[in-house]
PDB file of C-alpha atoms in Angstrom:
ATOM      1  CA  MET H   1     -15.128  12.377  13.290  1.00 92.00           C
ATOM      2  CA  LYS H   2     -13.102   8.943  12.872  1.00 97.00           C
ATOM      3  CA  LEU H   3      -9.242   8.752  12.320  1.00 98.00           C
ATOM      4  CA  LEU H   4      -6.954   6.554  11.646  1.00 98.00           C
ATOM      5  CA  LEU H   5      -3.980   7.706  11.800  1.00 98.00           C
ATOM      6  CA  THR H   6      -1.582   5.247  10.564  1.00 98.00           C
ATOM      7  CA  SER H   7       2.740   4.813  10.188  1.00 97.00           C
ATOM      8  CA  ALA H   8       2.738   3.077   7.296  1.00 95.00           C
ATOM      9  CA  GLY H   9      -0.913   2.237   6.204  1.00 97.00           C
ATOM     10  CA  ILE H  10      -3.053  -0.669   6.792  1.00 98.00           C
ATOM     11  CA  SER H  11       0.342  -2.851   7.996  1.00 97.00           C
ATOM     12  CA  ASN H  12      -2.143  -5.568   9.220  1.00 97.00           C
ATOM     13  CA  THR H  13      -5.196  -7.732  10.194  1.00 98.00           C
ATOM     14  CA  SER H  14      -5.752  -4.613  13.276  1.00 98.00           C
ATOM     15  CA  ILE H  15      -5.610  -1.878  11.653  1.00 98.00           C
ATOM     16  CA  HIS H  16      -7.921  -3.448   8.944  1.00 98.00           C
ATOM     17  CA  ASN H  17     -10.077  -4.229  11.330  1.00 98.00           C
ATOM     18  CA  ALA H  18     -10.438  -1.052  12.918  1.00 98.00           C
ATOM     19  CA  LEU H  19     -10.517   0.821   9.249  1.00 98.00           C
ATOM     20  CA  VAL H  20     -13.651  -1.762   8.944  1.00 98.00           C
ATOM     21  CA  GLU H  21     -14.981  -0.750  11.846  1.00 98.00           C
ATOM     22  CA  LEU H  22     -15.247   2.915  11.617  1.00 98.00           C
ATOM     23  CA  LEU H  23     -15.952   2.797   8.063  1.00 98.00           C
ATOM     24  CA  GLY H  24     -18.976   0.271   9.811  1.00 97.00           C
ATOM     25  CA  LYS H  25     -18.932  -1.793   6.036  1.00 98.00           C
ATOM     26  CA  PRO H  26     -16.462  -3.490   4.647  1.00 98.00           C
ATOM     27  CA  VAL H  27     -14.081  -1.857   2.405  1.00 98.00           C
ATOM     28  CA  ALA H  28     -15.313  -3.492  -0.825  1.00 98.00           C
ATOM     29  CA  GLU H  29     -18.981  -1.111  -0.761  1.00 98.00           C
ATOM     30  CA  ALA H  30     -16.645   1.927   0.783  1.00 98.00           C
ATOM     31  CA  SER H  31     -15.754   4.558  -1.668  1.00 98.00           C
ATOM     32  CA  ALA H  32     -12.066   6.661  -0.935  1.00 98.00           C
ATOM     33  CA  LEU H  33      -9.951   9.367  -2.485  1.00 98.00           C
ATOM     34  CA  PHE H  34      -6.590   9.699  -2.374  1.00 98.00           C
ATOM     35  CA  ILE H  35      -4.302  12.616  -1.636  1.00 98.00           C
ATOM     36  CA  PRO H  36      -0.510  12.425  -2.735  1.00 98.00           C
ATOM     37  CA  THR H  37       0.587  15.804  -2.746  1.00 98.00           C
ATOM     38  CA  ALA H  38       2.219  15.593   0.350  1.00 98.00           C
ATOM     39  CA  ILE H  39       4.678  13.266  -1.605  1.00 97.00           C
ATOM     40  CA  TYR H  40       6.050  16.336  -4.463  1.00 97.00           C
ATOM     41  CA  ALA H  41       8.332  17.738  -2.538  1.00 96.00           C
ATOM     42  CA  ILE H  42      10.320  14.789  -2.133  1.00 95.00           C
ATOM     43  CA  ALA H  43      12.547  13.353  -4.204  1.00 94.00           C
ATOM     44  CA  GLY H  44      11.367  10.967  -6.324  1.00 94.00           C
ATOM     45  CA  GLY H  45       7.645  11.942  -5.130  1.00 95.00           C
ATOM     46  CA  ALA H  46       6.096  11.646  -8.986  1.00 94.00           C
ATOM     47  CA  ASP H  47       7.281   7.595  -8.593  1.00 96.00           C
ATOM     48  CA  ILE H  48       6.451   6.950  -5.353  1.00 95.00           C
ATOM     49  CA  ALA H  49       2.824   8.527  -5.358  1.00 95.00           C
ATOM     50  CA  ARG H  50       2.383   6.320  -8.612  1.00 95.00           C
ATOM     51  CA  LYS H  51       3.976   2.795  -7.025  1.00 94.00           C
ATOM     52  CA  VAL H  52       1.785   3.652  -3.462  1.00 95.00           C
ATOM     53  CA  ILE H  53      -1.193   4.388  -6.070  1.00 94.00           C
ATOM     54  CA  CYS H  54      -1.125   1.625  -7.364  1.00 93.00           C
ATOM     55  CA  GLY H  55       0.223  -0.799  -4.189  1.00 91.00           C
ATOM     56  CA  SER H  56       3.894  -1.626  -5.826  1.00 92.00           C
ATOM     57  CA  LEU H  57       5.632   0.632  -2.253  1.00 88.00           C
ATOM     58  CA  GLY H  58       4.697  -0.050   1.486  1.00 87.00           C
ATOM     59  CA  ASP H  59       1.691  -1.045   3.079  1.00 93.00           C
ATOM     60  CA  PRO H  60      -2.037  -1.616   1.361  1.00 95.00           C
ATOM     61  CA  PHE H  61      -3.937   1.504   1.362  1.00 96.00           C
ATOM     62  CA  CYS H  62      -5.118   2.727  -2.277  1.00 96.00           C
ATOM     63  CA  GLU H  63      -4.733  -1.374  -3.071  1.00 95.00           C
ATOM     64  CA  LEU H  64      -6.724  -2.357  -1.009  1.00 96.00           C
ATOM     65  CA  GLY H  65     -10.479  -3.623  -3.103  1.00 96.00           C
ATOM     66  CA  TRP H  66     -12.375  -0.180  -2.374  1.00 98.00           C
ATOM     67  CA  LYS H  67     -15.467  -0.051  -4.197  1.00 98.00           C
ATOM     68  CA  SER H  68     -13.909   2.993  -5.889  1.00 97.00           C
ATOM     69  CA  LEU H  69     -10.756   5.601  -5.852  1.00 97.00           C
ATOM     70  CA  GLY H  70      -9.913   9.001  -7.232  1.00 97.00           C
ATOM     71  CA  VAL H  71      -7.391  10.794  -6.809  1.00 97.00           C
ATOM     72  CA  LEU H  72      -7.391  14.419  -5.444  1.00 97.00           C
ATOM     73  CA  GLU H  73      -4.862  16.533  -6.171  1.00 97.00           C
ATOM     74  CA  LEU H  74      -4.801  19.750  -3.690  1.00 98.00           C
ATOM     75  CA  THR H  75      -2.436  21.206  -5.966  1.00 97.00           C
ATOM     76  CA  ALA H  76      -5.297  21.805  -7.838  1.00 97.00           C
ATOM     77  CA  LEU H  77      -8.647  22.561  -6.038  1.00 97.00           C
ATOM     78  CA  PRO H  78      -7.505  26.417  -5.801  1.00 96.00           C
ATOM     79  CA  SER H  79      -7.978  26.713  -9.860  1.00 96.00           C
ATOM     80  CA  ILE H  80     -11.652  24.892  -9.831  1.00 95.00           C
ATOM     81  CA  LYS H  81     -14.778  25.801  -9.033  1.00 96.00           C
ATOM     82  CA  GLN H  82     -16.447  24.202  -5.571  1.00 94.00           C
ATOM     83  CA  GLU H  83     -18.542  22.679  -7.154  1.00 95.00           C
ATOM     84  CA  LEU H  84     -16.856  20.176  -9.420  1.00 95.00           C
ATOM     85  CA  TRP H  85     -15.051  18.522  -6.504  1.00 96.00           C
ATOM     86  CA  VAL H  86     -16.631  19.550  -2.621  1.00 96.00           C
ATOM     87  CA  PRO H  87     -19.623  17.497  -3.823  1.00 96.00           C
ATOM     88  CA  MET H  88     -17.323  14.720  -5.032  1.00 95.00           C
ATOM     89  CA  LEU H  89     -15.571  14.827  -0.959  1.00 96.00           C
ATOM     90  CA  GLN H  90     -19.462  14.533   0.605  1.00 96.00           C
ATOM     91  CA  GLU H  91     -20.282  11.468  -1.268  1.00 96.00           C
ATOM     92  CA  THR H  92     -17.002  10.245  -0.072  1.00 98.00           C
ATOM     93  CA  ASP H  93     -16.795   7.290   2.551  1.00 98.00           C
ATOM     94  CA  ALA H  94     -12.813   7.813   3.234  1.00 98.00           C
ATOM     95  CA  LEU H  95     -10.126  10.258   2.720  1.00 98.00           C
ATOM     96  CA  LEU H  96      -6.756   8.633   2.245  1.00 98.00           C
ATOM     97  CA  VAL H  97      -3.816  10.923   3.088  1.00 98.00           C
ATOM     98  CA  GLY H  98      -0.567  10.008   1.787  1.00 97.00           C
ATOM     99  CA  GLY H  99       2.855  10.687   3.470  1.00 96.00           C
ATOM    100  CA  GLY H 100       5.616  12.874   2.556  1.00 97.00           C
ATOM    101  CA  ASP H 101       6.149  16.758   3.825  1.00 98.00           C
ATOM    102  CA  CYS H 102       3.705  17.807   6.398  1.00 98.00           C
ATOM    103  CA  GLN H 103       4.840  21.231   5.840  1.00 98.00           C
ATOM    104  CA  TYR H 104       3.968  21.018   2.444  1.00 98.00           C
ATOM    105  CA  LEU H 105       0.984  19.402   2.714  1.00 98.00           C
ATOM    106  CA  CYS H 106      -0.762  21.581   5.213  1.00 98.00           C
ATOM    107  CA  TYR H 107      -0.105  24.670   3.341  1.00 98.00           C
ATOM    108  CA  TRP H 108      -2.495  23.116   0.314  1.00 98.00           C
ATOM    109  CA  MET H 109      -5.078  21.619   2.893  1.00 98.00           C
ATOM    110  CA  GLN H 110      -4.755  25.785   3.576  1.00 98.00           C
ATOM    111  CA  GLN H 111      -4.751  26.823   0.220  1.00 97.00           C
ATOM    112  CA  SER H 112      -7.667  24.500  -1.789  1.00 97.00           C
ATOM    113  CA  GLY H 113      -9.565  24.843   1.642  1.00 96.00           C
ATOM    114  CA  LEU H 114     -10.416  21.631   2.347  1.00 97.00           C
ATOM    115  CA  ALA H 115      -8.928  22.789   5.703  1.00 98.00           C
ATOM    116  CA  ASP H 116     -11.684  24.703   6.726  1.00 97.00           C
ATOM    117  CA  LEU H 117     -14.051  22.179   5.104  1.00 96.00           C
ATOM    118  CA  LEU H 118     -12.239  19.146   7.253  1.00 96.00           C
ATOM    119  CA  PRO H 119     -14.797  19.726  10.583  1.00 94.00           C
ATOM    120  CA  SER H 120     -17.686  19.132   8.741  1.00 95.00           C
ATOM    121  CA  LEU H 121     -16.627  16.173   6.148  1.00 96.00           C
ATOM    122  CA  LEU H 122     -15.814  14.520   8.921  1.00 95.00           C
ATOM    123  CA  ARG H 123     -18.614  14.023  10.374  1.00 93.00           C
ATOM    124  CA  LYS H 124     -19.480  11.580   8.574  1.00 94.00           C
ATOM    125  CA  MET H 125     -15.744  10.708   6.981  1.00 97.00           C
ATOM    126  CA  VAL H 126     -13.465   8.771   7.951  1.00 98.00           C
ATOM    127  CA  TYR H 127      -9.697  10.313   7.318  1.00 98.00           C
ATOM    128  CA  VAL H 128      -7.208   7.548   7.391  1.00 98.00           C
ATOM    129  CA  GLY H 129      -2.973   8.675   7.186  1.00 98.00           C
ATOM    130  CA  LEU H 130      -0.141   7.308   6.402  1.00 97.00           C
ATOM    131  CA  SER H 131       2.937   9.324   8.200  1.00 97.00           C
ATOM    132  CA  ALA H 132       2.913  12.605   7.305  1.00 98.00           C
ATOM    133  CA  GLY H 133      -0.867  12.549   6.520  1.00 98.00           C
ATOM    134  CA  SER H 134      -1.372  11.526  10.250  1.00 98.00           C
ATOM    135  CA  MET H 135       0.774  13.699  11.517  1.00 98.00           C
ATOM    136  CA  ILE H 136      -0.679  16.953  10.157  1.00 98.00           C
ATOM    137  CA  MET H 137      -3.651  16.515  12.163  1.00 98.00           C
ATOM    138  CA  THR H 138      -2.162  16.195  14.984  1.00 98.00           C
ATOM    139  CA  ARG H 139       0.374  19.230  17.307  1.00 97.00           C
ATOM    140  CA  PHE H 140       2.766  19.111  15.915  1.00 97.00           C
ATOM    141  CA  GLY H 141       4.468  18.547  12.458  1.00 97.00           C
ATOM    142  CA  THR H 142       8.282  18.065  10.252  1.00 96.00           C
ATOM    143  CA  THR H 143       9.118  19.355   7.019  1.00 97.00           C
ATOM    144  CA  TYR H 144      12.506  17.979   4.683  1.00 95.00           C
ATOM    145  CA  GLY H 145      12.992  21.705   3.525  1.00 95.00           C
ATOM    146  CA  ASN H 146      13.021  20.713   0.022  1.00 96.00           C
ATOM    147  CA  HIS H 147      10.055  23.657  -0.484  1.00 96.00           C
ATOM    148  CA  ILE H 148      10.550  27.318  -1.114  1.00 97.00           C
ATOM    149  CA  LEU H 149       7.038  27.781   1.490  1.00 97.00           C
ATOM    150  CA  PRO H 150       7.309  30.530   3.944  1.00 96.00           C
ATOM    151  CA  ALA H 151       9.233  29.287   6.355  1.00 95.00           C
ATOM    152  CA  GLU H 152       6.453  30.126   9.578  1.00 96.00           C
ATOM    153  CA  SER H 153       3.765  28.292   7.601  1.00 97.00           C
ATOM    154  CA  ASP H 154       1.926  26.008   9.491  1.00 98.00           C
ATOM    155  CA  LYS H 155       3.592  22.899   9.271  1.00 98.00           C
ATOM    156  CA  SER H 156       0.204  20.522  10.780  1.00 98.00           C
ATOM    157  CA  LEU H 157      -3.318  21.948  11.328  1.00 98.00           C
ATOM    158  CA  GLY H 158      -3.623  21.312  15.396  1.00 97.00           C
ATOM    159  CA  LEU H 159      -7.578  19.035  15.560  1.00 96.00           C
ATOM    160  CA  VAL H 160      -6.116  16.298  17.670  1.00 96.00           C
ATOM    161  CA  ASP H 161      -4.186  17.478  20.813  1.00 96.00           C
ATOM    162  CA  ILE H 162      -1.615  14.918  20.752  1.00 98.00           C
ATOM    163  CA  ALA H 163       1.619  14.223  17.764  1.00 98.00           C
ATOM    164  CA  ILE H 164       2.878  11.026  16.058  1.00 98.00           C
ATOM    165  CA  HIS H 165       5.842  10.096  15.499  1.00 97.00           C
ATOM    166  CA  PRO H 166       5.384   7.660  12.705  1.00 97.00           C
ATOM    167  CA  HIS H 167       8.039   4.528  11.504  1.00 96.00           C
ATOM    168  CA  LEU H 168       9.323   3.666  14.762  1.00 96.00           C
ATOM    169  CA  ASP H 169      13.338   2.113  14.496  1.00 91.00           C
ATOM    170  CA  HIS H 170      12.517   1.992  10.694  1.00 90.00           C
ATOM    171  CA  GLU H 171      15.899   1.133   8.870  1.00 87.00           C
ATOM    172  CA  TRP H 172      15.413   3.700   6.931  1.00 85.00           C
ATOM    173  CA  PHE H 173      15.154   6.575   9.692  1.00 86.00           C
ATOM    174  CA  PRO H 174      17.599   5.974  12.160  1.00 86.00           C
ATOM    175  CA  LYS H 175      16.778   9.480  13.333  1.00 90.00           C
ATOM    176  CA  ASN H 176      13.573   8.021  14.742  1.00 91.00           C
ATOM    177  CA  SER H 177      15.430   5.099  17.483  1.00 96.00           C
ATOM    178  CA  LEU H 178      13.217   5.574  20.729  1.00 96.00           C
ATOM    179  CA  ALA H 179      15.692   7.133  22.425  1.00 96.00           C
ATOM    180  CA  ASN H 180      15.756  10.464  19.934  1.00 96.00           C
ATOM    181  CA  LEU H 181      12.047  10.655  19.996  1.00 96.00           C
ATOM    182  CA  GLU H 182      11.728  10.720  23.615  1.00 96.00           C
ATOM    183  CA  LYS H 183      14.200  13.434  23.477  1.00 96.00           C
ATOM    184  CA  LEU H 184      12.013  15.383  20.954  1.00 96.00           C
ATOM    185  CA  ALA H 185       8.048  14.389  22.470  1.00 97.00           C
ATOM    186  CA  ALA H 186      10.191  16.642  26.253  1.00 97.00           C
ATOM    187  CA  THR H 187      10.027  19.521  24.122  1.00 97.00           C
ATOM    188  CA  ILE H 188       6.198  18.706  22.696  1.00 97.00           C
ATOM    189  CA  PRO H 189       3.429  20.676  25.249  1.00 97.00           C
ATOM    190  CA  VAL H 190       1.167  17.239  24.491  1.00 98.00           C
ATOM    191  CA  PRO H 191       1.161  14.520  25.117  1.00 98.00           C
ATOM    192  CA  SER H 192       3.283  11.741  21.960  1.00 98.00           C
ATOM    193  CA  TYR H 193       2.258   8.457  20.789  1.00 98.00           C
ATOM    194  CA  ALA H 194       6.310   7.213  18.875  1.00 98.00           C
ATOM    195  CA  ILE H 195       4.628   4.510  16.287  1.00 98.00           C
ATOM    196  CA  ASP H 196       5.637   2.272  14.111  1.00 97.00           C
ATOM    197  CA  ASP H 197       4.496   0.183  11.078  1.00 96.00           C
ATOM    198  CA  GLN H 198       2.807  -1.831  12.007  1.00 97.00           C
ATOM    199  CA  THR H 199       0.893   0.306  14.951  1.00 98.00           C
ATOM    200  CA  ALA H 200      -2.020   2.995  15.063  1.00 98.00           C
ATOM    201  CA  ILE H 201      -3.730   5.627  16.375  1.00 98.00           C
ATOM    202  CA  LYS H 202      -7.601   5.033  15.852  1.00 98.00           C
ATOM    203  CA  MET H 203      -9.518   8.266  16.962  1.00 97.00           C
ATOM    204  CA  THR H 204     -13.781   7.933  17.625  1.00 95.00           C
ATOM    205  CA  ASP H 205     -14.824  11.216  18.823  1.00 89.00           C
ATOM    206  CA  GLY H 206     -11.884  12.177  20.777  1.00 85.00           C
ATOM    207  CA  THR H 207     -11.376   8.800  22.617  1.00 96.00           C
ATOM    208  CA  ILE H 208      -8.006   7.183  21.514  1.00 97.00           C
ATOM    209  CA  GLU H 209      -7.220   3.726  21.047  1.00 98.00           C
ATOM    210  CA  VAL H 210      -3.494   2.115  19.553  1.00 98.00           C
ATOM    211  CA  VAL H 211      -4.036  -0.688  17.338  1.00 98.00           C
ATOM    212  CA  SER H 212      -0.775  -2.221  16.893  1.00 98.00           C
ATOM    213  CA  GLU H 213       0.804  -5.431  16.415  1.00 98.00           C
ATOM    214  CA  GLY H 214       4.287  -4.287  16.378  1.00 97.00           C
ATOM    215  CA  HIS H 215       5.699  -1.876  18.830  1.00 97.00           C
ATOM    216  CA  TRP H 216       4.736   1.784  20.026  1.00 98.00           C
ATOM    217  CA  LYS H 217       5.627   4.189  22.907  1.00 98.00           C
ATOM    218  CA  LEU H 218       3.617   7.219  24.881  1.00 98.00           C
ATOM    219  CA  PHE H 219       5.381  10.333  26.495  1.00 97.00           C
ATOM    220  CA  THR H 220       3.266  12.116  28.272  1.00 96.00           C
ATOM    221  CA  PRO H 221       4.935  15.724  28.591  1.00 89.00           C
TER     222      PRO H 221
END
């Protein structure tokens, strides 16, 4: 299983190099699928999705020079025959999962059937998360509460036994101070990584490496 769990995308050379290492080839020779679903539970989500796809918002993610790039909308999948989209996933080198609302993303991962497919897909594919797209793979997720899903809906898939708290000390997220995240980490029974937008967590078959040109902190339970 190869995961690159970022706070804000491929924001520096170190994270880019980690991506290339996981892919085993240059980005220009790799295919990718982008999942924007999580962002639709955020105000202005449709426009944010467009900006992430065209590279006009935030750090590089979709606009990295992929050999090919497709968009996979999870909310559409339950009404589509699996033979239309499962083979496409099986042939893709990287799955790019965007940010937004963890609980909303988790719900549609499960409803679409993708959550059940991920363990087998990740034997070959590289999973690249951005913010909520990273958090959903861990044991801890959040929600903005803008959806009408049942309150007890899962907020993460729990595939890896850590927690990730992105956007450390970011001006757009005043609650994400180191002091606040330390208090939050004390309530979580697994190791917590507070990472800024210049940091990512690289995981290869359970081995964790922090890739950073910025700031991060590990809190252990």
